[in-house]
Each structure stands twice: as structure tokens, then as C-alpha cells.
Amino acid sequence: MKNIAVRIAGLTALCLMLAGPVLADDKDHERARRALEAGEVLPLGEVLARIAREMPGDVLEVELERDDGRWIYEIKLLRADGALLEVEVDAATAGVIEVEHEKRGR
């Protein structure tokens, strides 16, 4: 009986550890939503439309992060020529902060 209780306690601890990252993601999502509603960041669609005019490509991934008190969209683009771009964009102004180019190997 004691063995079963130890197993249940272990499984419960494991479930709680695995739930931590999910709960953190929910909090990040809520922070991003509040920033949008407060006008601290531009809507992602608007930012992507502006970026597409300067750097056309397929969007592979987007992250919204807070860096030194400033909201930053990190956007990964795949260009038609196979180039992979990582673009950092000021989320409040859609101004490009930095572009990293990485040529894909074939």
C-alpha cells in the first residue's frame, strides 16, 4: 500500500512539473493580450503587412517578447531564394530593429 502512495505522489509531482511551462505560456499570452489592448503593441497582422512590403517571404514563426521594457516581435521569414531571416521589430512602431540573414544549405 505504501508503494502505491509513493507512486501516486511521484506521478502527481511529475504532472505539476509538466504543467508549469503550460501555465507560464498562459501568463505570457495574457500579458501580450493586455499589451495589445493597452495600445502598447501593434496588432500582429499590421506588423506583418508592413514587414512583407520590405521583406517578402513566408512567416515561419513569431514571438512577442519584452526586452529592456520594450515589446519586440521576433519574426522568422523564409524568402523565395531560400534565405532564412530573423527580423526583430519594435512592436509599438513596427520599426525594424535588426535583421539576421542565414543562408539555408541544400
Short mmCIF file of C-alpha atoms in Angstrom, two decimals:
data_model
loop_
_atom_site.label_atom_id
_atom_site.label_comp_id
_atom_site.label_asym_id
_atom_site.label_seq_id
_atom_site.Cartn_x
_atom_site.Cartn_y
_atom_site.Cartn_z
CA MET A 1 0.00 0.00 0.00
CA LYS A 2 2.87 2.36 0.84
CA ASN A 3 4.40 1.65 -2.59
CA ILE A 4 1.20 2.78 -4.33
CA ALA A 5 1.10 6.01 -2.30
CA VAL A 6 4.71 6.76 -3.26
CA ARG A 7 3.91 6.15 -6.94
CA ILE A 8 0.85 8.38 -6.82
CA ALA A 9 2.85 11.13 -5.11
CA GLY A 10 5.58 10.79 -7.75
CA LEU A 11 3.09 10.96 -10.63
CA THR A 12 1.39 13.97 -9.07
CA ALA A 13 4.73 15.77 -8.73
CA LEU A 14 5.59 14.93 -12.35
CA CYS A 15 2.24 16.28 -13.58
CA LEU A 16 2.73 19.52 -11.66
CA MET A 17 6.24 19.97 -13.09
CA LEU A 18 4.97 19.42 -16.63
CA ALA A 19 2.08 21.84 -16.11
CA GLY A 20 4.45 24.67 -15.12
CA PRO A 21 5.52 25.62 -18.68
CA VAL A 22 1.90 25.49 -19.85
CA LEU A 23 0.84 27.86 -17.10
CA ALA A 24 3.74 30.18 -17.92
CA ASP A 25 2.64 30.23 -21.57
CA ASP A 26 -0.88 31.19 -20.48
CA LYS A 27 0.51 34.08 -18.43
CA ASP A 28 2.64 35.23 -21.38
CA HIS A 29 -0.41 35.10 -23.62
CA GLU A 30 -2.40 37.18 -21.14
CA ARG A 31 0.43 39.75 -20.87
CA ALA A 32 0.56 40.05 -24.64
CA ARG A 33 -3.23 40.49 -24.86
CA ARG A 34 -3.14 43.23 -22.20
CA ALA A 35 -0.30 44.99 -24.06
CA LEU A 36 -2.35 44.95 -27.26
CA GLU A 37 -5.49 46.20 -25.51
CA ALA A 38 -3.48 48.98 -23.81
CA GLY A 39 -2.08 50.10 -27.16
CA GLU A 40 1.49 49.18 -26.17
CA VAL A 41 1.88 46.93 -29.23
CA LEU A 42 0.50 46.98 -32.75
CA PRO A 43 -1.62 44.05 -33.92
CA LEU A 44 0.49 41.28 -35.41
CA GLY A 45 -1.36 41.44 -38.75
CA GLU A 46 -0.46 45.10 -39.16
CA VAL A 47 3.19 44.46 -38.31
CA LEU A 48 3.41 41.51 -40.72
CA ALA A 49 1.83 43.56 -43.53
CA ARG A 50 4.44 46.30 -43.07
CA ILE A 51 7.31 43.79 -42.95
CA ALA A 52 6.01 41.97 -46.05
CA ARG A 53 6.34 45.16 -48.10
CA GLU A 54 10.05 45.40 -47.23
CA MET A 55 10.93 41.72 -46.88
CA PRO A 56 8.52 39.39 -48.67
CA GLY A 57 8.59 35.77 -47.54
CA ASP A 58 6.73 33.05 -45.71
CA VAL A 59 6.33 33.59 -41.98
CA LEU A 60 7.65 30.55 -40.12
CA GLU A 61 7.45 31.73 -36.53
CA VAL A 62 6.57 34.80 -34.49
CA GLU A 63 7.34 35.53 -30.85
CA LEU A 64 6.41 38.57 -28.78
CA GLU A 65 8.90 39.29 -26.02
CA ARG A 66 9.58 42.03 -23.53
CA ASP A 67 13.21 43.20 -23.73
CA ASP A 68 14.51 46.03 -21.54
CA GLY A 69 11.00 47.39 -21.06
CA ARG A 70 10.25 47.30 -24.78
CA TRP A 71 7.95 44.89 -26.65
CA ILE A 72 9.70 43.14 -29.55
CA TYR A 73 8.26 40.89 -32.25
CA GLU A 74 10.80 38.28 -33.37
CA ILE A 75 9.77 37.09 -36.83
CA LYS A 76 11.35 34.24 -38.81
CA LEU A 77 10.84 34.50 -42.56
CA LEU A 78 11.72 32.12 -45.38
CA ARG A 79 12.46 34.01 -48.60
CA ALA A 80 11.79 32.63 -52.10
CA ASP A 81 15.57 32.34 -52.65
CA GLY A 82 15.83 30.02 -49.63
CA ALA A 83 17.28 32.63 -47.29
CA LEU A 84 16.12 32.45 -43.70
CA LEU A 85 15.68 35.83 -41.99
CA GLU A 86 15.26 36.57 -38.31
CA VAL A 87 13.73 40.02 -38.01
CA GLU A 88 13.41 41.91 -34.73
CA VAL A 89 10.65 44.51 -34.89
CA ASP A 90 9.62 47.15 -32.36
CA ALA A 91 6.09 46.01 -31.51
CA ALA A 92 4.90 49.56 -30.80
CA THR A 93 6.06 51.15 -34.07
CA ALA A 94 6.71 48.23 -36.47
CA GLY A 95 10.19 49.65 -36.97
CA VAL A 96 12.83 47.08 -37.87
CA ILE A 97 15.49 46.84 -35.17
CA GLU A 98 17.69 44.10 -36.57
CA VAL A 99 17.77 41.57 -39.42
CA GLU A 100 19.87 38.41 -39.28
CA HIS A 101 20.43 36.53 -42.56
CA GLU A 102 21.09 32.82 -42.62
CA LYS A 103 21.52 31.02 -45.94
CA ARG A 104 19.96 27.57 -45.97
CA GLY A 105 22.19 24.70 -47.02
CA ARG A 106 20.96 22.36 -49.75
#
